[in-house]
C-alpha positions as a LaTeX table, in Angstrom:
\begin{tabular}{lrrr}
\hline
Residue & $x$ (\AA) & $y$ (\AA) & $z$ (\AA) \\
\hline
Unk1 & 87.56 & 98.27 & 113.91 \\
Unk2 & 88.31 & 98.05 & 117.60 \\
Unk3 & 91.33 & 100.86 & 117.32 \\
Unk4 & 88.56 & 102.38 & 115.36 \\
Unk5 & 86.10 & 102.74 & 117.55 \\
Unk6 & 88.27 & 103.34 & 120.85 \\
Unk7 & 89.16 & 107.18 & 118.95 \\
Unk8 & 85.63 & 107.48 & 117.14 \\
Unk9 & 86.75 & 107.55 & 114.23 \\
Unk10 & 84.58 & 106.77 & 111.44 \\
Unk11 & 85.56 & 103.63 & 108.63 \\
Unk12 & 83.94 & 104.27 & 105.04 \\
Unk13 & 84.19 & 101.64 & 102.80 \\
Unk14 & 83.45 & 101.98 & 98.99 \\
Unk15 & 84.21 & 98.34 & 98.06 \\
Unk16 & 83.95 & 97.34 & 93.93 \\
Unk17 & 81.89 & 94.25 & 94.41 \\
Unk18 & 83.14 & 92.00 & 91.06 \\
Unk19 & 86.32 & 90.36 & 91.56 \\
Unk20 & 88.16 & 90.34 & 88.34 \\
Unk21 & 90.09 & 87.12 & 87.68 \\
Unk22 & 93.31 & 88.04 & 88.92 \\
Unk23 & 96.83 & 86.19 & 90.58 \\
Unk24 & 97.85 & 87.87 & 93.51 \\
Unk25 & 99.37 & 87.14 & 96.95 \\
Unk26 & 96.28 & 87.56 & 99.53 \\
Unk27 & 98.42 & 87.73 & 102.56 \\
Unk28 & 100.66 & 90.23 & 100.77 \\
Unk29 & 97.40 & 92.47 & 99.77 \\
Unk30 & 95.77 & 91.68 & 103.33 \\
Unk31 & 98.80 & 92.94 & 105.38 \\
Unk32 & 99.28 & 96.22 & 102.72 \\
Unk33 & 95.63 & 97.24 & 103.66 \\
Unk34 & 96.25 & 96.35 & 107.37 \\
Unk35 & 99.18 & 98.55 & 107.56 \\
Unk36 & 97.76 & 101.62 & 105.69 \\
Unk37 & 94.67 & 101.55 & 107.35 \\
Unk38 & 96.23 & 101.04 & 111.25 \\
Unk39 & 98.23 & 104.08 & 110.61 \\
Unk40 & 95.57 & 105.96 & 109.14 \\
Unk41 & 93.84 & 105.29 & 112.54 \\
Unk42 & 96.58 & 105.46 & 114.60 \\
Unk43 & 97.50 & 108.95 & 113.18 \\
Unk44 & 94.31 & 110.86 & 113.14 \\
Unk45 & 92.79 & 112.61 & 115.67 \\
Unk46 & 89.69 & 111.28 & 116.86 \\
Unk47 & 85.81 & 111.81 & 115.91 \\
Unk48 & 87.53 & 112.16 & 111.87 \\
Unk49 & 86.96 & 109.47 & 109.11 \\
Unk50 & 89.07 & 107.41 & 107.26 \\
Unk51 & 88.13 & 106.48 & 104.02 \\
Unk52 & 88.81 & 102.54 & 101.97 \\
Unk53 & 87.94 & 102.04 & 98.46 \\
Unk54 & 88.74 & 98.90 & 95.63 \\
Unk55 & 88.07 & 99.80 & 92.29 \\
Unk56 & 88.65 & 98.24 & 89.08 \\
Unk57 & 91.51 & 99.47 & 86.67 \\
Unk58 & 91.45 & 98.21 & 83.16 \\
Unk59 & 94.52 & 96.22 & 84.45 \\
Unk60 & 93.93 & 94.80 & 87.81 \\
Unk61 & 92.64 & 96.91 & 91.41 \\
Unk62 & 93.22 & 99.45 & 92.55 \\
Unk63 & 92.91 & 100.35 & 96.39 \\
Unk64 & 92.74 & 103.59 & 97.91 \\
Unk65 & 92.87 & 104.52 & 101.94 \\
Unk66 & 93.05 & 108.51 & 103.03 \\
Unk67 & 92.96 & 110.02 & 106.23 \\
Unk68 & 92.12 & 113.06 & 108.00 \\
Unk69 & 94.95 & 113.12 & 109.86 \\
Unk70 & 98.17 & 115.40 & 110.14 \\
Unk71 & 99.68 & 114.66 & 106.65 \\
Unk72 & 103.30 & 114.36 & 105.57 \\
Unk73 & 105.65 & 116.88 & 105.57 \\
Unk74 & 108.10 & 116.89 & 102.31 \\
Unk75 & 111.16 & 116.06 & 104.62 \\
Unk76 & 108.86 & 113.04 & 105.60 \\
Unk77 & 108.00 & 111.60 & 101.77 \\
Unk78 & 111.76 & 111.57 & 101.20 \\
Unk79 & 111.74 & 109.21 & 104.14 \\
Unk80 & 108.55 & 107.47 & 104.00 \\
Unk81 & 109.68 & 104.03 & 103.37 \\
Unk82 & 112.99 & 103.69 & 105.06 \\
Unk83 & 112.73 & 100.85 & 107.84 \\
Unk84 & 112.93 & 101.94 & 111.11 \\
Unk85 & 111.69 & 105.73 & 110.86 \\
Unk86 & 110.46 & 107.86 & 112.37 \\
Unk87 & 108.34 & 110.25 & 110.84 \\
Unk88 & 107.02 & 113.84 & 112.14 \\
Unk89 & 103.37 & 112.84 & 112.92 \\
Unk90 & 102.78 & 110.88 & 116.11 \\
Unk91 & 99.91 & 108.71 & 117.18 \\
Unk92 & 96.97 & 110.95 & 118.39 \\
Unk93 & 96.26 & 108.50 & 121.05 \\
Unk94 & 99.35 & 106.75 & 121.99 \\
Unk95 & 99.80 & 104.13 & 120.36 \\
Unk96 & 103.12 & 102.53 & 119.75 \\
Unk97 & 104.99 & 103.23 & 116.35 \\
Unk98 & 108.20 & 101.12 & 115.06 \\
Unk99 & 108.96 & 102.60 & 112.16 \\
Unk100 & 108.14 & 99.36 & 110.09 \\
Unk101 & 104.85 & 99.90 & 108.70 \\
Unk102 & 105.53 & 101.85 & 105.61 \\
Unk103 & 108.69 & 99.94 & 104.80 \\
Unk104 & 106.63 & 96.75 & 104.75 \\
Unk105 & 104.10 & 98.24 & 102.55 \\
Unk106 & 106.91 & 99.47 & 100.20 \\
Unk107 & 108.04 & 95.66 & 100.41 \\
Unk108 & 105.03 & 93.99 & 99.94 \\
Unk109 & 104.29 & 96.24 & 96.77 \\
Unk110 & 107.24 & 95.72 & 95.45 \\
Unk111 & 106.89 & 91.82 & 95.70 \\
Unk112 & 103.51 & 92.11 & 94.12 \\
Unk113 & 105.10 & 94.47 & 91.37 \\
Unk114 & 102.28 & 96.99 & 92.94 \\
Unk115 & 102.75 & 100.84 & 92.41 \\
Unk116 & 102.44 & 102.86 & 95.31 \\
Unk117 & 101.49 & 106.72 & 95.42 \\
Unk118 & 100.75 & 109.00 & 98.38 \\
Unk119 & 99.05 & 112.21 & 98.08 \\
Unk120 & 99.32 & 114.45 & 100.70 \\
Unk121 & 100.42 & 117.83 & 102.30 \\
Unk122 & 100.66 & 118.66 & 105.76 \\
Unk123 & 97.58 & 119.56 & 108.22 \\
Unk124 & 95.22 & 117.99 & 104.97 \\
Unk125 & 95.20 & 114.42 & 105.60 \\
Unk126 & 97.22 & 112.02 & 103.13 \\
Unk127 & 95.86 & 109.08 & 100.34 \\
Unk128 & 97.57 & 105.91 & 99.82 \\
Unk129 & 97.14 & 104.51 & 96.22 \\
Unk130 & 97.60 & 101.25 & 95.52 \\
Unk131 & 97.82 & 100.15 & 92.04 \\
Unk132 & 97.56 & 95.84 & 91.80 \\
Unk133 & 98.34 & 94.51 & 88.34 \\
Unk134 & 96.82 & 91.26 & 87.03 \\
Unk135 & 99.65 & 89.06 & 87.38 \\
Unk136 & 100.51 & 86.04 & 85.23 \\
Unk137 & 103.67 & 84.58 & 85.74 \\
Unk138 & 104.76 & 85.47 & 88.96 \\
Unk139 & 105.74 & 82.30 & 91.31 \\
Unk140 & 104.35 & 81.11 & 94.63 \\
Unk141 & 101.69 & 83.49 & 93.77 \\
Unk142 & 98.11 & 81.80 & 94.29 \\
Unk143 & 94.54 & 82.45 & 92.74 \\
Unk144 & 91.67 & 83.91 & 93.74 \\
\hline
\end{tabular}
């Protein structure tokens, strides 16, 4: 909110308020969200909105965060989770970029057996889609 607020940009949340009984790693789910919508901040240009929803699936969650920001070139989705890259948008205000973000995501979803989808074209913003199973037999997972 703080990052949010320093570039006026706008949070809209659209939160599905029953919980379905699922297994899942919070921390994994918190940090996925984190990292989506930092750069989703960090890469739009300020006074725009970026949007957060949970919804249910018949199968689990499923968590959506779009921008209004530059988008992602086609040269940049073939690249979008490789550790350590650079991409062609940069931070409207900035901020510091490592390269790590989407790689972690792309980890993290992974782990979680999570799909991933972007939806995006350049100069029109971009959606992450996050699709969380229910898990049942995954380890270390925990409940909530």
């Amino acid at each position: 909110a703080p990052q949010a607020l320093e570039k006026t940009i706008k949070l809209q949340f659209s939160i599905y308020t029953y919980h379905p009984n699922f297994v899942s790693l919070k921390d994994h789910v918190v940090r996925i969200l984190d990292n989506l919508i930092s750069n989703a901040i960090k890469y739009s240009p300020m006074g725009r909105t970026v949007y957060v929803s949970v919804e249910k699936m018949k199968n689990g969650l499923l968590f959506r965060v779009k921008d209004e920001g530059p988008g992602f070139t086609e040269v940049d989705k073939k690249n979008l989770f490789k550790t350590f890259q650079r991409l062609s948008a940069q931070p409207t205000a900035g901020e510091s970029s490592n390269g790590l973000g989407l790689a972690i995501v792309k980890q993290l979803c992974d782990e979680l057996q999570a799909e991933i989808e972007l939806y995006s074209q350049p100069r029109e913003g971009a959606e992450f889609i996050i699709k969380l199973p229910v898990a049942t037999t995954m380890p270390a997972l925990i409940e909530r």
